[in-house]
PDB file of C-alpha atoms in Angstrom:
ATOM      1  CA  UNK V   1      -8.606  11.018  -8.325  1.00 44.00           C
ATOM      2  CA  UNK V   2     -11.240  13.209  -8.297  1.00 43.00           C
ATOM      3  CA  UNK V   3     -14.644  11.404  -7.074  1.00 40.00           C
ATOM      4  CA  UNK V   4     -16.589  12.005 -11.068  1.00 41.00           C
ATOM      5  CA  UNK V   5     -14.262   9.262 -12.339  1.00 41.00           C
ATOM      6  CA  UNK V   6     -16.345   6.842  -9.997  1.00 39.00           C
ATOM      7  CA  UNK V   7     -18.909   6.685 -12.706  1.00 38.00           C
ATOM      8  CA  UNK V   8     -16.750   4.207 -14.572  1.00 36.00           C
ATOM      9  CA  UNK V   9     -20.158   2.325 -16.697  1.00 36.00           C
ATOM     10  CA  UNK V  10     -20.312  -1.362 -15.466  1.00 34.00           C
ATOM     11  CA  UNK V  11     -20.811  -2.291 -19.108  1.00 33.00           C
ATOM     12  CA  UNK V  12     -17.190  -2.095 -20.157  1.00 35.00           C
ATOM     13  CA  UNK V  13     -17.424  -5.998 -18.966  1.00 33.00           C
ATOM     14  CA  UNK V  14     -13.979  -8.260 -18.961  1.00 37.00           C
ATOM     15  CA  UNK V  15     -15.142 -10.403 -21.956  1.00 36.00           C
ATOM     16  CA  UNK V  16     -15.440  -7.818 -24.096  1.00 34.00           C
ATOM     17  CA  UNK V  17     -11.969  -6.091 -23.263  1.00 42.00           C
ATOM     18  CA  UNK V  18     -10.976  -9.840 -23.418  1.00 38.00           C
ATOM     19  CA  UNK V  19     -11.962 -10.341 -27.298  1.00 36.00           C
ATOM     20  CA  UNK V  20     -10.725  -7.169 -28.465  1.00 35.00           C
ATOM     21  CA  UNK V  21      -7.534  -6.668 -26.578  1.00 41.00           C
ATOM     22  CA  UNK V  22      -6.741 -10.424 -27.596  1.00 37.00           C
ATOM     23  CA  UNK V  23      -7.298  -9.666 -31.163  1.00 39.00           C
ATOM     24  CA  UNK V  24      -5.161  -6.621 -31.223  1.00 42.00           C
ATOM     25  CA  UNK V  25      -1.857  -9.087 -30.481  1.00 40.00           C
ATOM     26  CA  UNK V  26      -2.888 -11.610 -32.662  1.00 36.00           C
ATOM     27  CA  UNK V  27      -4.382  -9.757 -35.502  1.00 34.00           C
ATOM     28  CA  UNK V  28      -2.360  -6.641 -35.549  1.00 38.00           C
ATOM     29  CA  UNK V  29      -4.738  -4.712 -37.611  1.00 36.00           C
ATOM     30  CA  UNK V  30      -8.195  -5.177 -34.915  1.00 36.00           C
ATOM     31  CA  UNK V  31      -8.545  -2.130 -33.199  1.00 37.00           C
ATOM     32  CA  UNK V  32      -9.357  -2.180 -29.234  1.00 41.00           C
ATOM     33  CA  UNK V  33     -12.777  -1.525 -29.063  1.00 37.00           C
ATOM     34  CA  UNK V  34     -12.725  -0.634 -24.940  1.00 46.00           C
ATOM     35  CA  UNK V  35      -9.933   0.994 -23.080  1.00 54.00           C
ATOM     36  CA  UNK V  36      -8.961  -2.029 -20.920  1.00 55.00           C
ATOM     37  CA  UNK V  37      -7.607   0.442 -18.583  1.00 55.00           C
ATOM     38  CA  UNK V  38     -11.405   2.089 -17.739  1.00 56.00           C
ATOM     39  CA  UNK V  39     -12.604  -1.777 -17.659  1.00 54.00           C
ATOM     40  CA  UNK V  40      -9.589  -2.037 -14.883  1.00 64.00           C
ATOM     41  CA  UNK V  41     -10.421   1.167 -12.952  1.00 55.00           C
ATOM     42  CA  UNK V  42     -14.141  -0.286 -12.984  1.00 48.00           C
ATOM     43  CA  UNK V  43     -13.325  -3.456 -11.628  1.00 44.00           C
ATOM     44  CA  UNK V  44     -10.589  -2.247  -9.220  1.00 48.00           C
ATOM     45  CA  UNK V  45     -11.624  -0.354  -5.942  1.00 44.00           C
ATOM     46  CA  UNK V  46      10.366  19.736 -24.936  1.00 39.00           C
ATOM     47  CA  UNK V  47       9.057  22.864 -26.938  1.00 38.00           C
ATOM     48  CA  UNK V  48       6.425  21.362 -30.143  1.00 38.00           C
ATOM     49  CA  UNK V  49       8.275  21.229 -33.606  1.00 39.00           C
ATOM     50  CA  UNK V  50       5.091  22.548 -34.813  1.00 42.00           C
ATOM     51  CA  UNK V  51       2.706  25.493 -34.784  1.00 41.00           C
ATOM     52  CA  UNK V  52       1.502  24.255 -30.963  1.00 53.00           C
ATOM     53  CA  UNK V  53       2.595  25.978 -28.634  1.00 46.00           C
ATOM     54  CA  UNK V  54       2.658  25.113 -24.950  1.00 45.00           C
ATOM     55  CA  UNK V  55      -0.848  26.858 -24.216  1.00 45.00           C
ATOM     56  CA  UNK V  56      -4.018  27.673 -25.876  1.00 44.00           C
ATOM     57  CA  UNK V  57      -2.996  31.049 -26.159  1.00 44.00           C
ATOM     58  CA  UNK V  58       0.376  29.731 -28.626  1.00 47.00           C
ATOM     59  CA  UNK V  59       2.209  31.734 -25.994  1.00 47.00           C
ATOM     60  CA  UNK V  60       3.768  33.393 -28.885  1.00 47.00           C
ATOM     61  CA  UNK V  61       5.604  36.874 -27.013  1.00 46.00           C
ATOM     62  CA  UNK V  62       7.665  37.767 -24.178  1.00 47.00           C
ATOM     63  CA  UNK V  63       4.768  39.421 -22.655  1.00 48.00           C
ATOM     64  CA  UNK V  64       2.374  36.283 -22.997  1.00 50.00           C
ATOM     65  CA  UNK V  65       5.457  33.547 -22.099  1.00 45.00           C
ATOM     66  CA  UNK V  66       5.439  35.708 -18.514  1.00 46.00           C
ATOM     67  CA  UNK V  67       1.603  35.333 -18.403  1.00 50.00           C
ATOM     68  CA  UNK V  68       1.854  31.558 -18.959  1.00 48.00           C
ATOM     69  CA  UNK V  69       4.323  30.871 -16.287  1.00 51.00           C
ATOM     70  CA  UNK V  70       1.769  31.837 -13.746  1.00 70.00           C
ATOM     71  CA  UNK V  71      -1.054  29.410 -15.246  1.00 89.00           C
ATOM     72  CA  UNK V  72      -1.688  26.683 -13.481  1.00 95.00           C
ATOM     73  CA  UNK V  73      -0.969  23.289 -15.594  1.00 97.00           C
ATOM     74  CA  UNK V  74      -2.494  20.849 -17.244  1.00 98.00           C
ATOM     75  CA  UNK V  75      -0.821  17.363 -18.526  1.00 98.00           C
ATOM     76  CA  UNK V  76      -3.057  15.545 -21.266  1.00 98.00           C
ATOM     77  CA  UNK V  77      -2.074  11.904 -21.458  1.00 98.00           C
ATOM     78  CA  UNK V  78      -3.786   9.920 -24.373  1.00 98.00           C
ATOM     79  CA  UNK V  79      -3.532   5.848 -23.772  1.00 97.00           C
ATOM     80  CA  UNK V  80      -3.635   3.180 -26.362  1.00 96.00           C
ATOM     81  CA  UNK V  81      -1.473   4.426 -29.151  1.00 98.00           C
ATOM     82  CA  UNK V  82       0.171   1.886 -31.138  1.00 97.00           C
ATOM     83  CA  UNK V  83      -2.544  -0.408 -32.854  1.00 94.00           C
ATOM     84  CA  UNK V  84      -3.893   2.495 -35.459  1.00 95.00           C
ATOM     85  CA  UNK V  85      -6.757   2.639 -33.327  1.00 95.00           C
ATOM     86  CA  UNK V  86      -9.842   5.106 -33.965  1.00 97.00           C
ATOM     87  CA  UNK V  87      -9.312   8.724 -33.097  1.00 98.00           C
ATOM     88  CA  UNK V  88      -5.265   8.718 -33.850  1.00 98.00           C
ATOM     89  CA  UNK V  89      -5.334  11.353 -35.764  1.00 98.00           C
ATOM     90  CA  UNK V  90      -7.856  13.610 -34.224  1.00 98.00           C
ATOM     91  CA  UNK V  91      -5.335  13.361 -31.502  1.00 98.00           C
ATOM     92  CA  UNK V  92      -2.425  14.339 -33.172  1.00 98.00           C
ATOM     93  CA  UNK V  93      -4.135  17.229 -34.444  1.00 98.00           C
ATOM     94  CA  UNK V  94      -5.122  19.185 -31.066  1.00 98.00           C
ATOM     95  CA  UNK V  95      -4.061  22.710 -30.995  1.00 97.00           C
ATOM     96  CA  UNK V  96      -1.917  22.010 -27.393  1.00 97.00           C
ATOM     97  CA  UNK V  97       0.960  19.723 -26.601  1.00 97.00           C
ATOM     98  CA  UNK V  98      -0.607  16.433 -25.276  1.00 98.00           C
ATOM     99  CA  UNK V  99       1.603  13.087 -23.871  1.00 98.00           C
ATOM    100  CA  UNK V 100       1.519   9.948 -26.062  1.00 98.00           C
ATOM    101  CA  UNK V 101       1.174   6.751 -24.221  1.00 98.00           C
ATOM    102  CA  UNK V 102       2.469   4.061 -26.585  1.00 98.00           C
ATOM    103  CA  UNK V 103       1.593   0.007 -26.056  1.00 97.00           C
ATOM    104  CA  UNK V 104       4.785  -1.901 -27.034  1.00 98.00           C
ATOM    105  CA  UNK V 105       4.922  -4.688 -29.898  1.00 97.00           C
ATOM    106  CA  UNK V 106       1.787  -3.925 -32.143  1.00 97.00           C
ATOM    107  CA  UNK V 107       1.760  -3.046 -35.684  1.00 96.00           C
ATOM    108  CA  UNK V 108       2.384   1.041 -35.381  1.00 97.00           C
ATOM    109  CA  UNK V 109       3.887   1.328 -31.994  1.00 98.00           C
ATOM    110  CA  UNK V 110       7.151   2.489 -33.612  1.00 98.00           C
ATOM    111  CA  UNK V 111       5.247   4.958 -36.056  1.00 98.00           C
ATOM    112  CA  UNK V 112       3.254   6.539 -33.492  1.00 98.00           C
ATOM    113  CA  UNK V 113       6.312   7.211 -30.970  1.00 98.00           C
ATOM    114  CA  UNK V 114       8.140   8.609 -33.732  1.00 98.00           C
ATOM    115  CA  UNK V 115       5.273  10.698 -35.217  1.00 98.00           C
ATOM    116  CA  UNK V 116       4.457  12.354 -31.682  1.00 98.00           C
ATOM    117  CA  UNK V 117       8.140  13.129 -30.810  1.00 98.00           C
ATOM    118  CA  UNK V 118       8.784  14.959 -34.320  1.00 98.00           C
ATOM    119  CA  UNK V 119       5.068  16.943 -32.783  1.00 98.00           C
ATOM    120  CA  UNK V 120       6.854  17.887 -30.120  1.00 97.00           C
ATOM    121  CA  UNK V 121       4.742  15.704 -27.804  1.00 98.00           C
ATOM    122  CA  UNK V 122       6.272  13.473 -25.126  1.00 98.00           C
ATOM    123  CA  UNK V 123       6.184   9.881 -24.980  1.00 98.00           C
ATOM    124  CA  UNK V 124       5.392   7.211 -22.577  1.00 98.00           C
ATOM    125  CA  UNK V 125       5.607   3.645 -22.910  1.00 98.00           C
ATOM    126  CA  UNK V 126       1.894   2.138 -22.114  1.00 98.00           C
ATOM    127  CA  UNK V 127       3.045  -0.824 -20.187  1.00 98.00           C
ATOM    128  CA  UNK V 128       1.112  -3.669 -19.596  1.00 97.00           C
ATOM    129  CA  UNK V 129      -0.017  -4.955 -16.600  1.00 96.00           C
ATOM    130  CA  UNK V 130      -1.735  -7.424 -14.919  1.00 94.00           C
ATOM    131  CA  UNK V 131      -4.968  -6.444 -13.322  1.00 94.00           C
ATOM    132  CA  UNK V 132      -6.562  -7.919 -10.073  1.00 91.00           C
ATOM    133  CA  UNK V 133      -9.507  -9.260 -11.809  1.00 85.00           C
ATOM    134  CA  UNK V 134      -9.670 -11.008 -15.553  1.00 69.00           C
ATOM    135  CA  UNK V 135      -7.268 -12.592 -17.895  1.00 68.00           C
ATOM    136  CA  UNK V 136      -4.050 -11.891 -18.087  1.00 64.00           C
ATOM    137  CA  UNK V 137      -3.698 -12.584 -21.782  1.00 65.00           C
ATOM    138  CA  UNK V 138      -6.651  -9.713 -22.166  1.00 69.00           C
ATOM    139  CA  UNK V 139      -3.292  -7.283 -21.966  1.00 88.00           C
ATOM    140  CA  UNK V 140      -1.966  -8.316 -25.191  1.00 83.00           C
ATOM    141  CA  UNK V 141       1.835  -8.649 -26.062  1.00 93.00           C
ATOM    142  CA  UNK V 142       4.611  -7.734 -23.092  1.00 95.00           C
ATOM    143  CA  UNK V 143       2.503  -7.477 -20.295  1.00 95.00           C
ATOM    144  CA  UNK V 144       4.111  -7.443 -16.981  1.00 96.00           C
ATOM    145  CA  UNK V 145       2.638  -9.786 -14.567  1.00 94.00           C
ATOM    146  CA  UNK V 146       3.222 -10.980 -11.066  1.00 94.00           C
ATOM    147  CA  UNK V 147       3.863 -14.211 -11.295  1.00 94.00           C
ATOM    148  CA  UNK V 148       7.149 -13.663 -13.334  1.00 97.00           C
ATOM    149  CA  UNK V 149      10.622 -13.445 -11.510  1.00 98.00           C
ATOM    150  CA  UNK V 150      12.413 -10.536 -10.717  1.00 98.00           C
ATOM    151  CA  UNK V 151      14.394 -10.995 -14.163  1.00 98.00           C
ATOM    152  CA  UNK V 152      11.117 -12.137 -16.214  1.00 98.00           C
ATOM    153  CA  UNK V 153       9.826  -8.788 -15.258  1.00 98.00           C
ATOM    154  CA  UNK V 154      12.777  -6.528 -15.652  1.00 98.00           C
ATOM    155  CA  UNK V 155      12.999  -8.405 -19.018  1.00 98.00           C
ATOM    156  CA  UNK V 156       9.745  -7.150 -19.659  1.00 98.00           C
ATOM    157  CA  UNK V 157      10.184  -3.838 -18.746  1.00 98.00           C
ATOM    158  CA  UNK V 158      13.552  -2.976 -20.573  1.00 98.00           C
ATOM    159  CA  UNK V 159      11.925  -5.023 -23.726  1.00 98.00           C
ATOM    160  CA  UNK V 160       8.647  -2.830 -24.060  1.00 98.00           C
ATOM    161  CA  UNK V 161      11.788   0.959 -23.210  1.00 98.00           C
ATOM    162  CA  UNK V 162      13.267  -0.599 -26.283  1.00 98.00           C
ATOM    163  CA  UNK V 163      10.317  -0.960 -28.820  1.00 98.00           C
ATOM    164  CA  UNK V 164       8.988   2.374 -27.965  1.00 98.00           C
ATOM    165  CA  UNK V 165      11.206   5.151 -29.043  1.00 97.00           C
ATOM    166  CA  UNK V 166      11.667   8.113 -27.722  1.00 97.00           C
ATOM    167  CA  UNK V 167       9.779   7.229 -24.102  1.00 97.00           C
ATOM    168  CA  UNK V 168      10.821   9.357 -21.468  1.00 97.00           C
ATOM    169  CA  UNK V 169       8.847   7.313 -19.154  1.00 97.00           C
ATOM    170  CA  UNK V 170       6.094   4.631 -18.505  1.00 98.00           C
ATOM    171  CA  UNK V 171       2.554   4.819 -17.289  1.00 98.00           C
ATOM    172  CA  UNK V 172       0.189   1.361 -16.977  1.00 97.00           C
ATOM    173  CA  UNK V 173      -1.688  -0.026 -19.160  1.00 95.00           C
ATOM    174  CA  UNK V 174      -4.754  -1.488 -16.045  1.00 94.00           C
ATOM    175  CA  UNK V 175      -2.489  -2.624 -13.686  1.00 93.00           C
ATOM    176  CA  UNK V 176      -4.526  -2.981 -10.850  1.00 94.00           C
ATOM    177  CA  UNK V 177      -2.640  -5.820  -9.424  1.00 95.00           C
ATOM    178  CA  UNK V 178       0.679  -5.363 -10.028  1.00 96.00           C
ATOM    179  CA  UNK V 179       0.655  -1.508  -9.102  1.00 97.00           C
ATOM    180  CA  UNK V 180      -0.399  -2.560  -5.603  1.00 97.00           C
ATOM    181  CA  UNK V 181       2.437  -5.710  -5.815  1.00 97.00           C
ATOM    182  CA  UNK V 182       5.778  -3.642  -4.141  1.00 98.00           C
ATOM    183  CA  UNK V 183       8.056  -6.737  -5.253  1.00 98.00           C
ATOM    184  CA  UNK V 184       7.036  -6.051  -8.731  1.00 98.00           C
ATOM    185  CA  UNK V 185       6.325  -2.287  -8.730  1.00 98.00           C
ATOM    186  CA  UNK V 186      10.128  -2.085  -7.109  1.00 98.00           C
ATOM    187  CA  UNK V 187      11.587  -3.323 -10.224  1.00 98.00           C
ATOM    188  CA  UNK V 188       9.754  -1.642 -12.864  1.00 98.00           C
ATOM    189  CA  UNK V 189      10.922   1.925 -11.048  1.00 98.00           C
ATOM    190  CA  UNK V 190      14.239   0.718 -10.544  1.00 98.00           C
ATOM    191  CA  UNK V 191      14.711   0.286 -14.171  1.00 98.00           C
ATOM    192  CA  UNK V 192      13.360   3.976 -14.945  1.00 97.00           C
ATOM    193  CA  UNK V 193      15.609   5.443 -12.637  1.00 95.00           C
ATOM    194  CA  UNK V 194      18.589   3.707 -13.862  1.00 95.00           C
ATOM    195  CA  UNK V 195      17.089   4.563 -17.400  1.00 95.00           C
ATOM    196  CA  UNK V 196      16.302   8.108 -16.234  1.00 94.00           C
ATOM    197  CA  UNK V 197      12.829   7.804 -16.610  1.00 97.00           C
ATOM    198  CA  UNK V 198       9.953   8.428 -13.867  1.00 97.00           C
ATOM    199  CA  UNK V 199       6.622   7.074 -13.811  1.00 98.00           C
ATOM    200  CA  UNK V 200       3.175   7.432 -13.865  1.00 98.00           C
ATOM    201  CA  UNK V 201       0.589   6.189 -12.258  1.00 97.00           C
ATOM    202  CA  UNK V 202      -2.399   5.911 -13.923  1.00 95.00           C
ATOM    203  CA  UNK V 203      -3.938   5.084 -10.821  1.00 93.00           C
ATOM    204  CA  UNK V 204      -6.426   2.382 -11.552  1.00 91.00           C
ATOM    205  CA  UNK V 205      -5.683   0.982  -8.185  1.00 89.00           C
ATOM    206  CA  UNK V 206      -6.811   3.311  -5.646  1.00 87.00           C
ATOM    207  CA  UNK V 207      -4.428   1.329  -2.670  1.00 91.00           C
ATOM    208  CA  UNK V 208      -1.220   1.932  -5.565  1.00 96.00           C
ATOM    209  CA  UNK V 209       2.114   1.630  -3.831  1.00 97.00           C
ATOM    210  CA  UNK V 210       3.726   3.196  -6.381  1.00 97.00           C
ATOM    211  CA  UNK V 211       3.480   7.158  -5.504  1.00 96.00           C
ATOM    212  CA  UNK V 212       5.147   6.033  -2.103  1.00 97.00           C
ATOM    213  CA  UNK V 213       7.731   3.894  -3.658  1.00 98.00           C
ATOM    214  CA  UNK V 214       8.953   6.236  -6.016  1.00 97.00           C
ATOM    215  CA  UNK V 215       9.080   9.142  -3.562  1.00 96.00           C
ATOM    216  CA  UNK V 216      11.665   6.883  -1.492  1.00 96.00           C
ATOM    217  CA  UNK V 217      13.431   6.111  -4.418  1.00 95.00           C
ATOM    218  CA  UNK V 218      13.897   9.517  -4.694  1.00 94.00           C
ATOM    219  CA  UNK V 219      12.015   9.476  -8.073  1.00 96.00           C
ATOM    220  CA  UNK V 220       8.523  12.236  -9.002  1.00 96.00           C
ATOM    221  CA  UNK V 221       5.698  10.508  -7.230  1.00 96.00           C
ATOM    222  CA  UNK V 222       3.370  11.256 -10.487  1.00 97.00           C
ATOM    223  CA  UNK V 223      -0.044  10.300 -10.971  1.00 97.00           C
ATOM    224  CA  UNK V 224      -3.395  10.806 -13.218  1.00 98.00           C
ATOM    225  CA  UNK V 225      -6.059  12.875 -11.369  1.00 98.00           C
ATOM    226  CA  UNK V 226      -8.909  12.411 -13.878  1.00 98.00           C
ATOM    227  CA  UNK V 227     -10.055  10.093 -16.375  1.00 98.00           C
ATOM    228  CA  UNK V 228     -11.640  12.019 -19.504  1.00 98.00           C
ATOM    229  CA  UNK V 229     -13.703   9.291 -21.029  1.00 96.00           C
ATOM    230  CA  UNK V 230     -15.061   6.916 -18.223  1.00 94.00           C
ATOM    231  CA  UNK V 231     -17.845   7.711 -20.418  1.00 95.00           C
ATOM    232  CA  UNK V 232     -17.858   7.400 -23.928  1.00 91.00           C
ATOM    233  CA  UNK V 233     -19.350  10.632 -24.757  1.00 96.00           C
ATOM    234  CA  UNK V 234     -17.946  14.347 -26.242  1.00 97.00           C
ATOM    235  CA  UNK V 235     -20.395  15.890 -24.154  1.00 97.00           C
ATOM    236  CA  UNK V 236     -19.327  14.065 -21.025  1.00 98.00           C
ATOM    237  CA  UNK V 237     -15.343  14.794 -21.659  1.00 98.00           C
ATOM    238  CA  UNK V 238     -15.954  18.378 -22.332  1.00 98.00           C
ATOM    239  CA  UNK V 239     -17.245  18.395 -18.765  1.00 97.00           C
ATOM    240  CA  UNK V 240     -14.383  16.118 -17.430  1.00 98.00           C
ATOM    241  CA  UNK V 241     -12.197  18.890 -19.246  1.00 98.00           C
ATOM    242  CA  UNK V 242     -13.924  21.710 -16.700  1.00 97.00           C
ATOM    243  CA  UNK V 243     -13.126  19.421 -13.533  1.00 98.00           C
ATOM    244  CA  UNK V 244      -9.624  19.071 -15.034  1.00 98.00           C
ATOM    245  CA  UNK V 245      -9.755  23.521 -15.050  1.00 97.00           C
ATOM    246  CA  UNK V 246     -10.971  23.270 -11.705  1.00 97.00           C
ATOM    247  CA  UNK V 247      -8.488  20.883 -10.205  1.00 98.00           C
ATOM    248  CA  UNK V 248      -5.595  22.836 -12.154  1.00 97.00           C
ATOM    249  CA  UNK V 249      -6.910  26.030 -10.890  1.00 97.00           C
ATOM    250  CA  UNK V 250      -7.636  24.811  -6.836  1.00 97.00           C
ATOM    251  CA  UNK V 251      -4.470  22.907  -6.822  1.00 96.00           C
ATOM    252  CA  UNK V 252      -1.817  24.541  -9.518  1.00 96.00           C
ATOM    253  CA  UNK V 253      -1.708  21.529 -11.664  1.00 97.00           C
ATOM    254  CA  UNK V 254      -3.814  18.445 -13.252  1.00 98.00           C
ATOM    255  CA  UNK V 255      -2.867  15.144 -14.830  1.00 98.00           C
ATOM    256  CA  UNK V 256      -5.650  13.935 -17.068  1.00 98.00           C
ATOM    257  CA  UNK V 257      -6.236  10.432 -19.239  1.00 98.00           C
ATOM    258  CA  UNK V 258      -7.933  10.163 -22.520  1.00 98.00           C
ATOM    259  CA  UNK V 259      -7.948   7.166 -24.708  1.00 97.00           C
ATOM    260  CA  UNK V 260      -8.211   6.095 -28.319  1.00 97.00           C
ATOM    261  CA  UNK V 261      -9.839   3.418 -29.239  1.00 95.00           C
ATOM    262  CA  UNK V 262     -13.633   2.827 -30.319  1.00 93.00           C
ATOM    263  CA  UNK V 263     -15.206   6.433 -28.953  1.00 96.00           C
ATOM    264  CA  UNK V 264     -11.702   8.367 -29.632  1.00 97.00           C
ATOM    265  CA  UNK V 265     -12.799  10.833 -32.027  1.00 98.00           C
ATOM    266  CA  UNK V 266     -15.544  11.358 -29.414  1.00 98.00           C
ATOM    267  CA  UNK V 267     -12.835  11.492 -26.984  1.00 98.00           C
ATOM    268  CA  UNK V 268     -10.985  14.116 -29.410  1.00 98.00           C
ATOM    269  CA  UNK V 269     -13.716  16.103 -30.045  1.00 98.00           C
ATOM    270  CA  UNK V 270     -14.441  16.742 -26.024  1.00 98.00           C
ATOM    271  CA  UNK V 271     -10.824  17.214 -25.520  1.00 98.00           C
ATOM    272  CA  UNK V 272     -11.166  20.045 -28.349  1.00 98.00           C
ATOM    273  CA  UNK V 273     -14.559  21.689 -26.519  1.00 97.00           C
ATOM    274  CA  UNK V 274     -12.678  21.746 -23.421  1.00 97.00           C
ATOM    275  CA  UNK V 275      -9.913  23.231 -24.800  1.00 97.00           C
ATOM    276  CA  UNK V 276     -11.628  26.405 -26.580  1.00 95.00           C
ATOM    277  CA  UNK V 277     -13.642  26.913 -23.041  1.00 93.00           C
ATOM    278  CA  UNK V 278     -10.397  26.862 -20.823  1.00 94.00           C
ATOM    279  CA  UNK V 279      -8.100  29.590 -23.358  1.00 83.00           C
ATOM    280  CA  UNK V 280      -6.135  31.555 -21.344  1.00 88.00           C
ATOM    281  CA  UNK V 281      -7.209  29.957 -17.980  1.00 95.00           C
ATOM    282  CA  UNK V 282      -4.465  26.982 -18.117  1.00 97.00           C
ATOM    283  CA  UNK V 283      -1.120  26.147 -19.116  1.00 97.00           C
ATOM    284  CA  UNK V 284      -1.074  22.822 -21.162  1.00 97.00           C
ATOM    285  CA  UNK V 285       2.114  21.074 -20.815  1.00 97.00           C
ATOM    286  CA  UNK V 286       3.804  17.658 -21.630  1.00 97.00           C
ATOM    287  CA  UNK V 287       3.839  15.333 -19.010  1.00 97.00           C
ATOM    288  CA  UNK V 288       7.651  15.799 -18.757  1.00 96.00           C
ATOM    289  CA  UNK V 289       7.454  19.964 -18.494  1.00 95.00           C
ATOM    290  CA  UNK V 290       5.300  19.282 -15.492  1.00 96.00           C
ATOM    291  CA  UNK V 291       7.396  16.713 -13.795  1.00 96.00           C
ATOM    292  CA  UNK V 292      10.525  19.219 -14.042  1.00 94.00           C
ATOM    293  CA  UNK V 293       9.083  22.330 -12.669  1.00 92.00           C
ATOM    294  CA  UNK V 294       6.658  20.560  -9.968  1.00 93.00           C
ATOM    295  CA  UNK V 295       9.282  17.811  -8.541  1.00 93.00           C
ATOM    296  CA  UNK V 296      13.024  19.441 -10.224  1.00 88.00           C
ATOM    297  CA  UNK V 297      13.570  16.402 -11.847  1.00 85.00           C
ATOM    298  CA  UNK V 298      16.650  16.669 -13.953  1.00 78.00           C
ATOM    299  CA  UNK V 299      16.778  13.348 -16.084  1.00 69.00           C
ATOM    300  CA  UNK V 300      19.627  11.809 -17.653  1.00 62.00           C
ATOM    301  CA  UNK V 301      18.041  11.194 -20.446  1.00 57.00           C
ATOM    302  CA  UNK V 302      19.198  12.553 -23.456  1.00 52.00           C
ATOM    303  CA  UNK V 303      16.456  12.016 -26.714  1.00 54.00           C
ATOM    304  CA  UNK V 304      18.029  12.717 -29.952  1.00 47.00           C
TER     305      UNK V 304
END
């Protein structure tokens, strides 16, 4: 990850995720106020139905579709769909394909998948996980946790596949501990590649055992790069959205995490500004485009 996402503010504290995220599963219609997965890092060392295209540019003609395929690429991945939270629809309103990350079993988890995948945007189930520090209850509903058996937590795992449609894979929702627990990490890719899913690691553990595991599982070892909104500012994710151009550009590709939630229409509004600055200078992609042409992976999946 690149070393800007270090400035994770200490005042996205543990009680606070704790209150809100705990209110979102028992009072379905509390928004999060935090992203529990920046409180984690902090703590922790197809072709669009719509008029989007696959670029900034709309990549419209023959003669721009040849221009595209040698941009490098970014992935967008927004967390924290599911709960209506602030900044939904400034999301689904972007001008470029974006990735959906969906938490299981809250009040529009179902609505949201669905929404994105008639968009033309992929879809990821947001999985719960426990971190190394805090609560696990702070997670909310179908969080994955390492105390649980091995069938407790492929339980888990198929449960949260099944409540989100249209997922063509997971990423974690913090996760810190159980991303660095191989026991538990081992299940949770076994059932996406039975599933024919990958995964993606959102990498708020920086000692994850899960880009190693899934490369000897034969499986894309994918994983975010940059967090957009470590601060909650549009100024701040506009210039995330340059070191995003600049990793894309030094190293043919980025993966890149937003959030809704409390600041997501400031979130939105960055993303936007760092769109209109990088026209024509990158490729933006779903996560599931990228995983294809940068690992060949040829799912089994079949979405209908």
């Amino acid at each position: 990850m690149n070393t800007s996402n270090h400035r994770v503010k200490r005042v996205l504290l543990y009680p606070l995720a704790a209150a809100v995220i705990m209110s979102a599963a028992l009072i379905p219609s509390a928004p999060l106020a935090v992203s529990a997965a920046q409180a984690d890092t902090a703590l922790s060392a197809p072709a669009p139905a719509n008029s989007r295209g696959s670029s900034v540019s709309g990549n419209r003609t023959a003669g721009n579709q040849q221009q595209q395929q040698a941009l490098s690429r970014v992935a967008v991945i927004i967390d924290d769909f599911g709960n209506s939270m602030r900044g939904t629809e400034e999301m689904f309103k972007l001008p470029v394909k974006i990735t959906v990350a969906v938490m299981p079993f809250l009040r529009s988890s179902e609505q949201d998948a669905r929404r994105a995948h008639e968009l033309g945007f992929d879809v990821l189930v947001h999985l719960p996980m426990e971190p190394r520090q805090g609560k696990p209850e702070w997670l909310g509903p179908g969080a994955v946790l390492t105390s649980m058996n091995d069938a407790e937590v492929r339980q888990r795992v198929e449960a949260a596949l099944d409540n989100v449609p249209y997922a063509i894979g997971i990423n974690n929702h913090m996760g810190s501990k159980v991303t660095g627990d191989e026991r538990v990490m081992g299940i949770v890719l076994e059932v996406c590649k039975e599933r024919g899913l990958f995964f993606v690691d959102s990498h708020t553990n920086y000692r994850s055992v899960a880009g190693r595991m899934a490369r000897e599982l034969g499986m894309p070892p994918v994983e975010n790069h940059i967090f957009l909104d470590d601060v909650h500012s549009a100024s701040h994710v506009a210039k995330q959205m340059k070191l995003v151009q600049e990793r894309a550009l030094s190293q043919k590709f980025c993966v890149t995490i937003g959030h809704v939630g409390i600041q997501g229409k400031e979130t939105a509004a960055g993303i936007r500004r760092g769109i209109a600055e990088m026209k024509d200078k990158v490729q933006f992609v779903g996560i599931s485009d990228l995983v294809r042409e940068e690992w060949k992976w040829n799912s089994r999946l079949t979405l209908p």
